[in-house]
Amino acid sequence: EISPADISQSPTLTQGMTRAGVILGTAAYMSPEQARGHAVDKRTDIWAFGSVLYEMLSGKMAFPGDDITDILAAIIRAEPLWSALPDGSHPRLRELLERCLEKDARLRWHDIADVRVDIEKVQENPDEPRVEPPVLSQTNSRSRLTWGVVTFALGALLAGFAAWNLVPRPAADSRTVRFSFDVPSGPNQGIINGVEGRIAISPNGERIAYLGTRTEDLEDASAEPVRQIYLRAMDQSDGTPIPGTEGAKGLFFSPDSAWVGFVAGGKLQKVPIAGGAPLDITNVSRVLGADWGPDDRIIYGGGISTGLMQVSAAGGTPKVLTSLDPEKGEITHGYPEILPDGRTVLFTIGTQDGSRIARLSLDTGDWEDLSLSGSTPRYLPAGYIAFSQNGNLRLVPFDLGSMQPGGSVQPVQDGIEAMSFAGLEIVSFDLSPTGDLVFVPGSLGFRTQPVWVDRTGEETIIDASPGMYFGAHISPDGSRIVTTRTDEQGIGEVWVMNIDGSQAFPVADDGANYNPVWTPDGDTLTYTFNGNMFETLVDEDAERTEFLRREKYQYPSSWSPDGQFLAFREGSSDGSSIWIMSRGGDPEPLADLSFNSFAPRFAPQGGWIAYHSDESGQVEVYVRRYPGTERAEPVSRGREPVWSRDGRELFYRSGDRMMAVEIQTEPEFESGEPVELWTSPYFSQEGLFTNYDVASDGRFLMLGIPNLDEAETMTINVVLDWFEELKERVPVP
């Protein structure tokens, strides 16, 4: 039973709660404008009155639903079931309800006094003819009885409602609304790809952008599950895919909430939410966080070994804003937040000792470490910054005058998905200036497990220590494995172990060490250390020697079988390219530098090199003679090519599928039809690096993903009007 007191206690009624962009109250009695997060006034009270009256008369909710999203969608789009009203009801009753529940607030009654006048007119003429279908016609006495009950209920409800409005009272407290929804993400679309950001909320608090997957026609051997951007309005129960955003990551909104920015195909792009094709902004390799300022400049983290970058949202050449200090162990700068003055930026420093928050002046170019351990700062209008620390959100007062934090750090939200990467703590959350929080629940950490997989897909776990492994390469004699394993701060270390996982030891664990590859003799490793290439003997106590130092970050990929040439990938904020160099010689590009290319691999017998590139507009595997002709032979759509030990087959990945194709190089190059060997979602970095290898017996060395079922879907938690909840827990400075 619903009483007038229910209305007085309902947070739906809006005295003191008229800020646009916030959804307040009990969902079943919200007005359409309230459900959309728009500003509200007394007309929302009229809607609540009509909703309660309808429920009293019909015994049903006016706008039912299984959860809050269904209810909000019904409020905005659906009509009440008018046939549920009592038989023989006075025709003015439905008119009264229709005026109360008019979705256009301009056409709704503006004051409860207007409702009272209409009710009094009906009470003065209860015998007014009723317009009813013959099948529902009742006797006049039954109709009078029904209307008598109705008018009594109307009077009681109206009296209670009016009395509530006459009693002086403080503004109603805001009520935080929480809900969640699941989206298919696929195990390789999880937190490791969240490094570049997979959820964002619009500044006006009306929409959430997230990364989801759709499956194309898998009868095509080259087709694979496609990740793209989905957009979900707060008043909708489902997200809508945005065409043209396939392969996207690194999501962020424009300040007017009209565009979504993202990274795809080696480009920083933007797409209008109202519809239309994505537009290129500039070339990028990866983005570690981005923010779009009110002056239409975009500031972003350019990746490992790169500082903050700036580019106009209209396009152009990026400008470097910050440079790393290797002497302080800095690995990257990322996750910027432009403060309200538009001239100051908070950002995260990734170091060998963890992440810290810093402040940059766009006027002077100077920046300062704020000595605050944490990552991904977000400014709250109440005078705080929120940031992540060990997978939890923390809050600290922040003075916009001095641009300094002050006071104690307080925990405000735990259980958020996070991982350590390159000295950064990456956390899957976002905040809107209107006070709403979105996050992916989880915990700090991500693990992979080295495994053997045969050609039929049968898996055997390697007894290696638990950890986060990147890449895996088998030694030339097949007896050992080298891999990158990260420490607690997400800093890469080079480890060597026996083929069964035993006798593991670190070869390089004193900084950012990544992408080790074997030399053909199996005695030496070439790897990346703090952005440049070094070599070291396969010995725990061996010293490193510098192999190549260049301005851009270098990642060794493969030695030619005679040990004369090294193929490596060079990456920076403006793209990725493949280079070849001889010992003591100068590097030369393998392919057109205007396209992104990755994962070069020399054939075991030499003379040919395989790689993947986006030069066709899609990611495809190519084979090219080296040294020799510049002609690239296309093999198939896919990534991460690896030769069989005899050079007669080329393996590559297409989504979660392992593909094989026969290769003939003489007298002319010829590739056969691709064949799927098995499908299983092993760890991948989407082709940035090769994360598997093939042994001489044909088994695949893969990186398994523990808790795979948990990774196949992504839960997004939404907390509307989170700032109001914080005000009750944390005093405003």
mmCIF file of C-alpha atoms in Angstrom, residues 11-12 14 16-27 30-40 173-178 202-207 234-235 432-437 719-725:
data_model
loop_
_atom_site.group_PDB
_atom_site.id
_atom_site.type_symbol
_atom_site.label_atom_id
_atom_site.label_comp_id
_atom_site.label_asym_id
_atom_site.label_seq_id
_atom_site.Cartn_x
_atom_site.Cartn_y
_atom_site.Cartn_z
ATOM 1 C CA PRO A 11 13.908 11.053 -3.027
ATOM 2 C CA THR A 12 12.071 11.436 -6.331
ATOM 3 C CA THR A 14 12.915 17.348 -6.044
ATOM 4 C CA GLY A 16 16.855 20.970 -3.325
ATOM 5 C CA MET A 17 17.789 18.564 -6.110
ATOM 6 C CA THR A 18 17.639 20.456 -9.376
ATOM 7 C CA ARG A 19 21.190 20.099 -10.680
ATOM 8 C CA ALA A 20 21.320 18.885 -14.248
ATOM 9 C CA GLY A 21 23.229 15.719 -14.995
ATOM 10 C CA VAL A 22 22.280 13.789 -11.852
ATOM 11 C CA ILE A 23 19.729 10.995 -11.586
ATOM 12 C CA LEU A 24 18.205 10.931 -8.114
ATOM 13 C CA GLY A 25 15.591 8.981 -6.275
ATOM 14 C CA THR A 26 13.505 5.860 -6.536
ATOM 15 C CA ALA A 27 13.549 4.915 -10.188
ATOM 16 C CA MET A 30 11.210 9.420 -11.616
ATOM 17 C CA SER A 31 10.115 11.815 -14.342
ATOM 18 C CA PRO A 32 11.620 11.489 -17.850
ATOM 19 C CA GLU A 33 13.736 14.608 -17.366
ATOM 20 C CA GLN A 34 14.988 13.242 -14.061
ATOM 21 C CA ALA A 35 15.827 9.870 -15.624
ATOM 22 C CA ARG A 36 17.865 11.688 -18.261
ATOM 23 C CA GLY A 37 19.764 13.580 -15.572
ATOM 24 C CA HIS A 38 18.362 16.985 -16.613
ATOM 25 C CA ALA A 39 17.384 19.838 -14.307
ATOM 26 C CA VAL A 40 14.041 19.302 -12.549
ATOM 27 C CA ASP A 173 19.096 14.652 0.622
ATOM 28 C CA SER A 174 20.475 13.327 -2.607
ATOM 29 C CA ARG A 175 20.339 9.564 -2.963
ATOM 30 C CA THR A 176 23.104 7.801 -4.785
ATOM 31 C CA VAL A 177 21.922 5.288 -7.383
ATOM 32 C CA ARG A 178 24.039 2.219 -8.140
ATOM 33 C CA SER A 202 30.811 11.713 -20.795
ATOM 34 C CA PRO A 203 31.383 15.039 -18.994
ATOM 35 C CA ASN A 204 27.614 15.655 -18.839
ATOM 36 C CA GLY A 205 27.123 12.268 -17.189
ATOM 37 C CA GLU A 206 24.630 11.095 -19.809
ATOM 38 C CA ARG A 207 26.603 8.370 -21.618
ATOM 39 C CA MET A 234 21.987 6.293 -18.960
ATOM 40 C CA ASP A 235 18.327 5.940 -19.960
ATOM 41 C CA SER A 432 32.297 12.845 -14.763
ATOM 42 C CA PRO A 433 32.293 16.475 -13.566
ATOM 43 C CA THR A 434 28.595 15.971 -12.784
ATOM 44 C CA GLY A 435 29.541 13.573 -10.003
ATOM 45 C CA ASP A 436 29.140 10.098 -11.487
ATOM 46 C CA LEU A 437 31.574 7.185 -11.185
ATOM 47 C CA VAL A 719 27.396 5.056 -9.308
ATOM 48 C CA LEU A 720 25.188 8.035 -10.132
ATOM 49 C CA ASP A 721 25.654 11.116 -7.969
ATOM 50 C CA TRP A 722 28.685 9.597 -6.277
ATOM 51 C CA PHE A 723 29.869 13.070 -5.209
ATOM 52 C CA GLU A 724 26.806 13.443 -2.967
ATOM 53 C CA GLU A 725 27.705 10.219 -1.204
#
